[in-house]
Amino acid sequence: MAFDCVIIGAGPAGMSAALTLSEHGRSALVLDRGVAPGGQIFRSVSTSPLPDRTALGPDYAAGAELVSAYTNSRAKHVAGADVWHIGEDGRILYSHEGTTKQVEAREILICPGAIERPMPIRGWTLPGVMTAGAAQVMLKSDAMVAENAVFAGSGPLLYLIVAQYLRLGVKVAGLVDTTPAENYLKAAPLLPAALGGFGLLRKGLALLSEIRRAGVPVYRNATDLAILGDQRAEGLVFTSDGRQEIKADTVFLHHGVLPNPNMTRALGLAHHWNEDQLAWHVTKDAFGQSSLPHVSVAGDGGGIVGADGARHEGTLAAMNVLTRLGHFASDQRDRLAKPRLAQLRRLARFRRFIDRLYQPRPALRLPQDSETVVCRCEEQRLSDLRQGFEEGARDPNALKSRTRCGMGPCQGRQCGPIVSGLLAKWQDLPVQDVGYYRLRSPQKLLSLEEFSQFQTVVPDEGGTK
């Protein structure tokens, strides 16, 4: 017996889709890697360890309403479910509590969310160097912070986590902003169209003002970043109105986010290169319909749209699923979708402005030092990859065969964007022509013991809240 729809991921997109499907009486199973619904953006919003979760901002607190509505819906939720195979036949395999489970779906909605763009500077693999997203995970999940840390990079998330630290009384050693000065001129023509998202612009300006008022040293137009230290991080050195150095035990890096590609790639969905976001996007229509008829994608996993956009996309994908299941006629779906599609167009204009403004420098997006580690899993350096290229590897899969770069447990999540960029640069080709890793199931390490504990899940046993 198959579920009407299996949703992978319980972030804003997955929860919104599940709500819509359950409201119309359809069986929806949500498989979520997290311990509780919310995804990264609303992580632990219902069980925050912080004495006052409002310190994380009104957008975070507002997520509690969505999580509550989802939790009280008819959708089946399985926490700690790690999906590692999606078949074209609608069969899904996932790990849960030391067992392998199988479920069948008439429709599949993939909402894998985003990953942070790697910043492969010298020393980025040293202990004490993490991402701004990791700082948020520690803060939201365990109320853990790093005193006197350096935050380096650019983009809204970087400024948000610094502001959250300051609201909690945590000292910040410095904010090193790598936004190129020329980006402001490049983004200026897009500002009038982006003013439809004035509320979002105002939030961003308020964050920057909050950081300045707190007296945090802010260094702008920073270049030539490198981590200090041999055995662990001891600080950050960079150029901003001269050579600068900040001593710190913890350095948080952030350079924007990318769609998490592994699940959609392993399924063989069509992708295309988005030059504005410098990322691979799933090729889909306005309702999230992918190149496979029964598979849809919503939220940041298909292309970065933000939390509000993800909620709209999740609902639209669910409307399309209902249409495919015969619950809606297409004209009814289109009529109901009209306001949300209009909101997405407004958000897209703002997103184009943000993407242009915070587009990272090539010298920070791609490694410059030959000894910089590119593949953390297999410890492959830039010089190793260059040697593989000179030996004839011209695409990511050929380079993987020669160097093992991308063969580790993360299956290229960290090195994949860098490898495609390097090969494009070395051959003076568009990234679209270079391509990406060819991925296959399983998408995680499995033990034979786990695989031997095999169970099939059917709709009346879909899981519990």
CSV table of N, CA and C in Angstrom, one decimal, residues 186-325:
chain,number,residue,atom,x,y,z
A,186,LYS,N,26.8,47.0,-8.9
A,186,LYS,CA,26.2,46.0,-9.8
A,186,LYS,C,24.8,45.7,-9.3
A,187,ALA,N,24.5,45.8,-8.0
A,187,ALA,CA,23.2,45.5,-7.5
A,187,ALA,C,22.2,46.7,-7.6
A,188,ALA,N,22.8,47.9,-7.7
A,188,ALA,CA,22.0,49.1,-7.7
A,188,ALA,C,20.8,49.1,-8.7
A,189,PRO,N,21.0,48.6,-10.0
A,189,PRO,CA,19.9,48.7,-10.9
A,189,PRO,C,18.7,47.8,-10.5
A,190,LEU,N,19.0,46.8,-9.7
A,190,LEU,CA,18.0,45.9,-9.2
A,190,LEU,C,17.2,46.4,-8.0
A,191,LEU,N,17.7,47.4,-7.4
A,191,LEU,CA,17.1,47.9,-6.2
A,191,LEU,C,15.6,48.4,-6.4
A,192,PRO,N,15.3,49.1,-7.4
A,192,PRO,CA,13.9,49.5,-7.5
A,192,PRO,C,12.9,48.4,-7.6
A,193,ALA,N,13.2,47.3,-8.3
A,193,ALA,CA,12.4,46.1,-8.3
A,193,ALA,C,12.3,45.4,-7.0
A,194,ALA,N,13.4,45.5,-6.2
A,194,ALA,CA,13.5,44.8,-5.0
A,194,ALA,C,12.7,45.6,-3.9
A,195,LEU,N,12.3,46.8,-4.1
A,195,LEU,CA,11.6,47.6,-3.1
A,195,LEU,C,10.3,47.0,-2.8
A,196,GLY,N,9.8,46.1,-3.6
A,196,GLY,CA,8.5,45.4,-3.3
A,196,GLY,C,8.7,44.6,-2.0
A,197,GLY,N,10.0,44.2,-1.7
A,197,GLY,CA,10.3,43.5,-0.5
A,197,GLY,C,10.9,44.4,0.5
A,198,PHE,N,10.3,45.6,0.6
A,198,PHE,CA,10.9,46.7,1.5
A,198,PHE,C,11.1,46.2,2.9
A,199,GLY,N,10.1,45.3,3.4
A,199,GLY,CA,10.2,44.8,4.7
A,199,GLY,C,11.4,44.0,4.9
A,200,LEU,N,11.8,43.2,3.9
A,200,LEU,CA,13.0,42.4,4.0
A,200,LEU,C,14.2,43.3,4.0
A,201,LEU,N,14.2,44.3,3.2
A,201,LEU,CA,15.4,45.3,3.1
A,201,LEU,C,15.5,46.0,4.5
A,202,ARG,N,14.4,46.4,5.1
A,202,ARG,CA,14.4,47.0,6.4
A,202,ARG,C,15.0,46.1,7.4
A,203,LYS,N,14.7,44.9,7.4
A,203,LYS,CA,15.2,43.9,8.4
A,203,LYS,C,16.7,43.8,8.3
A,204,GLY,N,17.2,43.7,7.0
A,204,GLY,CA,18.7,43.7,6.8
A,204,GLY,C,19.4,44.9,7.3
A,205,LEU,N,18.9,46.1,7.0
A,205,LEU,CA,19.5,47.3,7.4
A,205,LEU,C,19.5,47.4,8.9
A,206,ALA,N,18.4,46.9,9.5
A,206,ALA,CA,18.3,47.0,11.0
A,206,ALA,C,19.4,46.1,11.6
A,207,LEU,N,19.7,45.0,11.0
A,207,LEU,CA,20.7,44.1,11.6
A,207,LEU,C,22.1,44.8,11.5
A,208,LEU,N,22.4,45.4,10.4
A,208,LEU,CA,23.7,46.1,10.2
A,208,LEU,C,23.8,47.2,11.2
A,209,SER,N,22.7,48.0,11.4
A,209,SER,CA,22.7,49.1,12.4
A,209,SER,C,22.9,48.5,13.8
A,210,GLU,N,22.3,47.4,14.1
A,210,GLU,CA,22.4,46.8,15.4
A,210,GLU,C,23.8,46.4,15.7
A,211,ILE,N,24.5,45.9,14.7
A,211,ILE,CA,25.9,45.5,14.9
A,211,ILE,C,26.8,46.7,15.1
A,212,ARG,N,26.5,47.7,14.3
A,212,ARG,CA,27.4,48.9,14.5
A,212,ARG,C,27.2,49.6,15.8
A,213,ARG,N,26.0,49.6,16.3
A,213,ARG,CA,25.7,50.3,17.6
A,213,ARG,C,26.4,49.5,18.8
A,214,ALA,N,26.5,48.2,18.6
A,214,ALA,CA,27.1,47.4,19.6
A,214,ALA,C,28.6,47.6,19.7
A,215,GLY,N,29.2,48.3,18.8
A,215,GLY,CA,30.7,48.5,18.8
A,215,GLY,C,31.5,47.4,18.3
A,216,VAL,N,31.0,46.4,17.6
A,216,VAL,CA,31.8,45.3,17.1
A,216,VAL,C,32.6,45.9,15.9
A,217,PRO,N,33.9,45.6,16.0
A,217,PRO,CA,34.8,46.0,14.9
A,217,PRO,C,34.3,45.4,13.6
A,218,VAL,N,34.1,46.2,12.6
A,218,VAL,CA,33.6,45.7,11.3
A,218,VAL,C,34.6,46.1,10.2
A,219,TYR,N,35.1,45.2,9.5
A,219,TYR,CA,36.1,45.4,8.4
A,219,TYR,C,35.4,45.1,7.1
A,220,ARG,N,35.4,46.0,6.2
A,220,ARG,CA,34.7,45.9,4.9
A,220,ARG,C,35.6,45.7,3.7
A,221,ASN,N,35.0,45.1,2.7
A,221,ASN,CA,35.7,44.8,1.4
A,221,ASN,C,37.0,44.0,1.7
A,222,ALA,N,36.8,43.0,2.5
A,222,ALA,CA,38.0,42.2,2.9
A,222,ALA,C,38.4,41.2,1.9
A,223,THR,N,39.7,41.0,1.7
A,223,THR,CA,40.2,40.1,0.7
A,223,THR,C,41.4,39.3,1.4
A,224,ASP,N,41.9,38.3,0.6
A,224,ASP,CA,43.1,37.6,1.1
A,224,ASP,C,43.0,37.0,2.5
A,225,LEU,N,41.8,36.3,2.7
A,225,LEU,CA,41.6,35.8,4.0
A,225,LEU,C,42.4,34.5,4.2
A,226,ALA,N,42.9,34.3,5.4
A,226,ALA,CA,43.6,33.0,5.8
A,226,ALA,C,43.4,32.8,7.3
A,227,ILE,N,43.3,31.5,7.7
A,227,ILE,CA,43.2,31.2,9.1
A,227,ILE,C,44.6,31.1,9.7
A,228,LEU,N,44.8,31.7,10.9
A,228,LEU,CA,46.0,31.7,11.6
A,228,LEU,C,46.1,30.4,12.4
A,229,GLY,N,47.3,29.8,12.5
A,229,GLY,CA,47.5,28.6,13.4
A,229,GLY,C,47.9,27.4,12.5
A,230,ASP,N,48.6,26.5,13.2
A,230,ASP,CA,49.0,25.2,12.6
A,230,ASP,C,48.2,24.0,13.0
A,231,GLN,N,48.0,23.9,14.3
A,231,GLN,CA,47.2,22.7,14.8
A,231,GLN,C,45.8,23.0,15.0
A,232,ARG,N,45.4,24.3,15.3
A,232,ARG,CA,44.0,24.7,15.4
A,232,ARG,C,44.0,26.2,15.1
A,233,ALA,N,42.8,26.7,15.0
A,233,ALA,CA,42.6,28.1,14.7
A,233,ALA,C,43.1,29.0,15.8
A,234,GLU,N,43.8,30.0,15.4
A,234,GLU,CA,44.3,31.0,16.4
A,234,GLU,C,43.9,32.4,16.0
A,235,GLY,N,43.1,32.5,14.9
A,235,GLY,CA,42.6,33.8,14.5
A,235,GLY,C,42.5,33.9,13.0
A,236,LEU,N,42.3,35.1,12.5
A,236,LEU,CA,42.1,35.3,11.1
A,236,LEU,C,43.0,36.5,10.6
A,237,VAL,N,43.6,36.4,9.4
A,237,VAL,CA,44.4,37.4,8.8
A,237,VAL,C,43.8,37.8,7.5
A,238,PHE,N,43.7,39.0,7.1
A,238,PHE,CA,43.0,39.5,5.9
A,238,PHE,C,43.5,40.9,5.6
A,239,THR,N,43.1,41.3,4.4
A,239,THR,CA,43.4,42.7,3.9
A,239,THR,C,42.1,43.5,3.9
A,240,SER,N,42.1,44.6,4.6
A,240,SER,CA,41.0,45.6,4.6
A,240,SER,C,41.6,46.9,5.0
A,241,ASP,N,41.8,47.8,4.1
A,241,ASP,CA,42.6,49.0,4.4
A,241,ASP,C,43.9,48.7,5.0
A,242,GLY,N,44.6,47.8,4.4
A,242,GLY,CA,45.9,47.3,4.9
A,242,GLY,C,45.7,45.9,5.5
A,243,ARG,N,46.9,45.3,5.9
A,243,ARG,CA,46.8,44.0,6.4
A,243,ARG,C,46.3,44.0,7.8
A,244,GLN,N,45.3,43.1,8.2
A,244,GLN,CA,44.7,43.1,9.5
A,244,GLN,C,44.9,41.7,10.1
A,245,GLU,N,44.8,41.6,11.4
A,245,GLU,CA,44.9,40.3,12.1
A,245,GLU,C,44.0,40.4,13.3
A,246,ILE,N,43.2,39.4,13.5
A,246,ILE,CA,42.3,39.3,14.7
A,246,ILE,C,42.6,37.9,15.3
A,247,LYS,N,43.0,37.9,16.6
A,247,LYS,CA,43.3,36.7,17.3
A,247,LYS,C,41.9,36.2,17.9
A,248,ALA,N,41.7,34.9,17.7
A,248,ALA,CA,40.5,34.2,18.2
A,248,ALA,C,40.7,32.7,18.1
A,249,ASP,N,40.0,32.0,19.0
A,249,ASP,CA,40.0,30.6,19.1
A,249,ASP,C,39.0,30.0,18.1
A,250,THR,N,38.0,30.8,17.7
A,250,THR,CA,36.9,30.3,16.9
A,250,THR,C,36.7,31.3,15.7
A,251,VAL,N,36.6,30.7,14.5
A,251,VAL,CA,36.3,31.5,13.3
A,251,VAL,C,35.1,30.9,12.6
A,252,PHE,N,34.1,31.7,12.4
A,252,PHE,CA,32.9,31.2,11.7
A,252,PHE,C,33.0,31.9,10.3
A,253,LEU,N,32.8,31.0,9.3
A,253,LEU,CA,32.9,31.4,7.9
A,253,LEU,C,31.5,31.3,7.3
A,254,HIS,N,31.1,32.2,6.4
A,254,HIS,CA,29.9,32.1,5.7
A,254,HIS,C,29.9,32.9,4.4
A,255,HIS,N,29.5,32.2,3.3
A,255,HIS,CA,29.5,32.8,2.0
A,255,HIS,C,28.2,32.5,1.2
A,256,GLY,N,27.1,32.5,2.0
A,256,GLY,CA,25.9,32.2,1.3
A,256,GLY,C,25.6,30.8,1.4
A,257,VAL,N,24.4,30.4,0.8
A,257,VAL,CA,24.0,29.0,0.8
A,257,VAL,C,23.7,28.5,-0.6
A,258,LEU,N,23.7,27.2,-0.7
A,258,LEU,CA,23.4,26.5,-2.0
A,258,LEU,C,22.4,25.4,-1.8
A,259,PRO,N,21.6,25.1,-2.8
A,259,PRO,CA,20.7,24.0,-2.7
A,259,PRO,C,21.5,22.7,-2.4
A,260,ASN,N,20.9,21.9,-1.5
A,260,ASN,CA,21.6,20.6,-1.2
A,260,ASN,C,21.3,19.7,-2.4
A,261,PRO,N,22.3,19.3,-3.1
A,261,PRO,CA,22.0,18.6,-4.4
A,261,PRO,C,22.0,17.1,-4.4
A,262,ASN,N,22.5,16.5,-3.3
A,262,ASN,CA,22.7,15.0,-3.4
A,262,ASN,C,21.5,14.2,-3.7
A,263,MET,N,20.4,14.5,-3.0
A,263,MET,CA,19.2,13.6,-3.2
A,263,MET,C,18.6,13.8,-4.6
A,264,THR,N,18.5,15.0,-5.0
A,264,THR,CA,17.9,15.3,-6.4
A,264,THR,C,18.9,14.8,-7.5
A,265,ARG,N,20.2,14.9,-7.3
A,265,ARG,CA,21.1,14.4,-8.2
A,265,ARG,C,21.1,12.9,-8.3
A,266,ALA,N,21.1,12.2,-7.2
A,266,ALA,CA,21.1,10.7,-7.1
A,266,ALA,C,19.8,10.2,-7.8
A,267,LEU,N,18.7,10.9,-7.8
A,267,LEU,CA,17.5,10.5,-8.4
A,267,LEU,C,17.5,10.7,-9.9
A,268,GLY,N,18.5,11.5,-10.4
A,268,GLY,CA,18.6,11.8,-11.8
A,268,GLY,C,17.7,12.9,-12.3
A,269,LEU,N,17.3,13.8,-11.4
A,269,LEU,CA,16.4,14.9,-11.9
A,269,LEU,C,17.3,15.8,-12.7
A,270,ALA,N,16.6,16.5,-13.7
A,270,ALA,CA,17.3,17.5,-14.5
A,270,ALA,C,17.7,18.7,-13.6
A,271,HIS,N,18.9,19.2,-13.9
A,271,HIS,CA,19.4,20.4,-13.2
A,271,HIS,C,19.9,21.4,-14.2
A,272,HIS,N,20.0,22.7,-13.8
A,272,HIS,CA,20.6,23.7,-14.7
A,272,HIS,C,21.4,24.6,-13.8
A,273,TRP,N,22.4,25.3,-14.4
A,273,TRP,CA,23.2,26.2,-13.7
A,273,TRP,C,22.6,27.6,-13.6
A,274,ASN,N,22.5,28.1,-12.3
A,274,ASN,CA,22.0,29.5,-12.1
A,274,ASN,C,23.1,30.4,-11.9
A,275,GLU,N,23.4,31.3,-12.8
A,275,GLU,CA,24.6,32.2,-12.8
A,275,GLU,C,24.4,33.2,-11.7
A,276,ASP,N,23.2,33.6,-11.4
A,276,ASP,CA,23.0,34.6,-10.3
A,276,ASP,C,23.4,34.1,-8.9
A,277,GLN,N,23.0,32.9,-8.7
A,277,GLN,CA,23.3,32.2,-7.4
A,277,GLN,C,24.5,31.4,-7.4
A,278,LEU,N,25.1,31.3,-8.6
A,278,LEU,CA,26.3,30.4,-8.7
A,278,LEU,C,26.1,29.1,-8.1
A,279,ALA,N,25.0,28.4,-8.6
A,279,ALA,CA,24.6,27.2,-8.0
A,279,ALA,C,23.8,26.4,-9.0
A,280,TRP,N,23.8,25.0,-8.8
A,280,TRP,CA,22.9,24.2,-9.6
A,280,TRP,C,21.5,24.2,-9.0
A,281,HIS,N,20.5,24.4,-9.9
A,281,HIS,CA,19.1,24.4,-9.5
A,281,HIS,C,18.4,23.2,-10.1
A,282,VAL,N,17.4,22.6,-9.4
A,282,VAL,CA,16.6,21.6,-10.0
A,282,VAL,C,15.7,22.3,-11.1
A,283,THR,N,15.6,21.7,-12.3
A,283,THR,CA,14.7,22.2,-13.3
A,283,THR,C,13.3,21.8,-13.0
A,284,LYS,N,12.4,22.8,-12.7
A,284,LYS,CA,11.1,22.5,-12.3
A,284,LYS,C,10.1,23.6,-12.7
A,285,ASP,N,8.8,23.3,-12.7
A,285,ASP,CA,7.9,24.4,-13.1
A,285,ASP,C,7.5,25.2,-11.8
A,286,ALA,N,6.5,26.0,-12.0
A,286,ALA,CA,6.0,26.9,-10.9
A,286,ALA,C,5.5,26.2,-9.7
A,287,PHE,N,5.1,24.9,-9.9
A,287,PHE,CA,4.5,24.1,-8.9
A,287,PHE,C,5.5,23.1,-8.3
A,288,GLY,N,6.7,23.2,-8.7
A,288,GLY,CA,7.8,22.3,-8.2
A,288,GLY,C,7.9,21.0,-8.9
A,289,GLN,N,7.1,20.8,-10.0
A,289,GLN,CA,7.2,19.6,-10.8
A,289,GLN,C,8.5,19.4,-11.5
A,290,SER,N,9.2,18.3,-11.2
A,290,SER,CA,10.5,18.1,-11.7
A,290,SER,C,10.4,17.3,-13.0
A,291,SER,N,11.6,16.9,-13.5
A,291,SER,CA,11.6,16.1,-14.8
A,291,SER,C,11.1,14.7,-14.7
A,292,LEU,N,10.8,14.2,-13.4
A,292,LEU,CA,10.1,13.0,-13.2
A,292,LEU,C,8.7,13.3,-12.8
A,293,PRO,N,7.7,12.7,-13.5
A,293,PRO,CA,6.3,13.2,-13.3
A,293,PRO,C,5.8,13.1,-11.8
A,294,HIS,N,6.2,12.1,-11.1
A,294,HIS,CA,5.7,11.9,-9.7
A,294,HIS,C,6.6,12.5,-8.7
A,295,VAL,N,7.6,13.3,-9.1
A,295,VAL,CA,8.5,13.9,-8.1
A,295,VAL,C,8.5,15.4,-8.2
A,296,SER,N,8.3,16.0,-7.1
A,296,SER,CA,8.3,17.5,-7.0
A,296,SER,C,9.4,17.9,-6.0
A,297,VAL,N,9.9,19.1,-6.1
A,297,VAL,CA,10.9,19.7,-5.2
A,297,VAL,C,10.4,21.1,-4.8
A,298,ALA,N,10.6,21.4,-3.5
A,298,ALA,CA,10.2,22.7,-3.0
A,298,ALA,C,11.2,23.2,-2.0
A,299,GLY,N,11.2,24.5,-1.8
A,299,GLY,CA,12.1,25.1,-0.8
A,299,GLY,C,13.5,25.3,-1.4
A,300,ASP,N,14.5,25.6,-0.5
A,300,ASP,CA,15.8,25.9,-0.9
A,300,ASP,C,16.5,24.7,-1.6
A,301,GLY,N,16.1,23.5,-1.4
A,301,GLY,CA,16.7,22.4,-2.1
A,301,GLY,C,16.6,22.4,-3.6
A,302,GLY,N,15.7,23.2,-4.1
A,302,GLY,CA,15.6,23.3,-5.6
A,302,GLY,C,16.2,24.6,-6.1
A,303,GLY,N,16.4,25.6,-5.3
A,303,GLY,CA,16.9,26.9,-5.6
A,303,GLY,C,16.6,27.8,-4.4
A,304,ILE,N,17.5,28.6,-4.0
A,304,ILE,CA,17.4,29.4,-2.8
A,304,ILE,C,16.3,30.4,-2.9
A,305,VAL,N,15.3,30.3,-2.0
A,305,VAL,CA,14.1,31.2,-2.0
A,305,VAL,C,13.8,31.8,-0.7
A,306,GLY,N,14.5,31.3,0.4
A,306,GLY,CA,14.3,31.8,1.7
A,306,GLY,C,13.1,31.1,2.4
A,307,ALA,N,12.9,31.4,3.7
A,307,ALA,CA,11.9,30.7,4.5
A,307,ALA,C,10.5,31.0,4.0
A,308,ASP,N,10.2,32.3,3.7
A,308,ASP,CA,8.9,32.7,3.2
A,308,ASP,C,8.6,32.0,1.9
A,309,GLY,N,9.6,32.1,1.0
A,309,GLY,CA,9.4,31.5,-0.3
A,309,GLY,C,9.2,30.0,-0.2
A,310,ALA,N,9.9,29.3,0.7
A,310,ALA,CA,9.8,27.9,0.9
A,310,ALA,C,8.4,27.5,1.3
A,311,ARG,N,7.8,28.3,2.2
A,311,ARG,CA,6.4,28.0,2.6
A,311,ARG,C,5.5,28.1,1.5
A,312,HIS,N,5.6,29.1,0.6
A,312,HIS,CA,4.7,29.2,-0.5
A,312,HIS,C,5.0,28.0,-1.5
A,313,GLU,N,6.2,27.7,-1.7
A,313,GLU,CA,6.5,26.6,-2.7
A,313,GLU,C,6.0,25.3,-2.2
A,314,GLY,N,6.1,25.1,-0.9
A,314,GLY,CA,5.6,23.8,-0.3
A,314,GLY,C,4.1,23.7,-0.5
A,315,THR,N,3.4,24.8,-0.3
A,315,THR,CA,1.9,24.8,-0.5
A,315,THR,C,1.6,24.6,-2.0
A,316,LEU,N,2.3,25.3,-2.8
A,316,LEU,CA,2.0,25.1,-4.3
A,316,LEU,C,2.3,23.7,-4.8
A,317,ALA,N,3.4,23.1,-4.3
A,317,ALA,CA,3.7,21.7,-4.7
A,317,ALA,C,2.6,20.8,-4.2
A,318,ALA,N,2.1,21.0,-3.0
A,318,ALA,CA,1.0,20.2,-2.5
A,318,ALA,C,-0.3,20.3,-3.3
A,319,MET,N,-0.6,21.6,-3.8
A,319,MET,CA,-1.7,21.8,-4.7
A,319,MET,C,-1.6,21.0,-5.9
A,320,ASN,N,-0.4,21.0,-6.5
A,320,ASN,CA,-0.1,20.2,-7.7
A,320,ASN,C,-0.3,18.7,-7.5
A,321,VAL,N,0.2,18.3,-6.3
A,321,VAL,CA,0.0,16.8,-6.0
A,321,VAL,C,-1.4,16.5,-5.9
A,322,LEU,N,-2.2,17.4,-5.3
A,322,LEU,CA,-3.7,17.1,-5.2
A,322,LEU,C,-4.3,17.1,-6.5
A,323,THR,N,-3.8,17.9,-7.5
A,323,THR,CA,-4.3,17.9,-8.8
A,323,THR,C,-4.0,16.6,-9.5
A,324,ARG,N,-2.8,16.1,-9.4
A,324,ARG,CA,-2.3,14.9,-10.0
A,324,ARG,C,-3.1,13.7,-9.4
A,325,LEU,N,-3.5,13.8,-8.1
A,325,LEU,CA,-4.2,12.7,-7.5
A,325,LEU,C,-5.7,12.8,-7.8
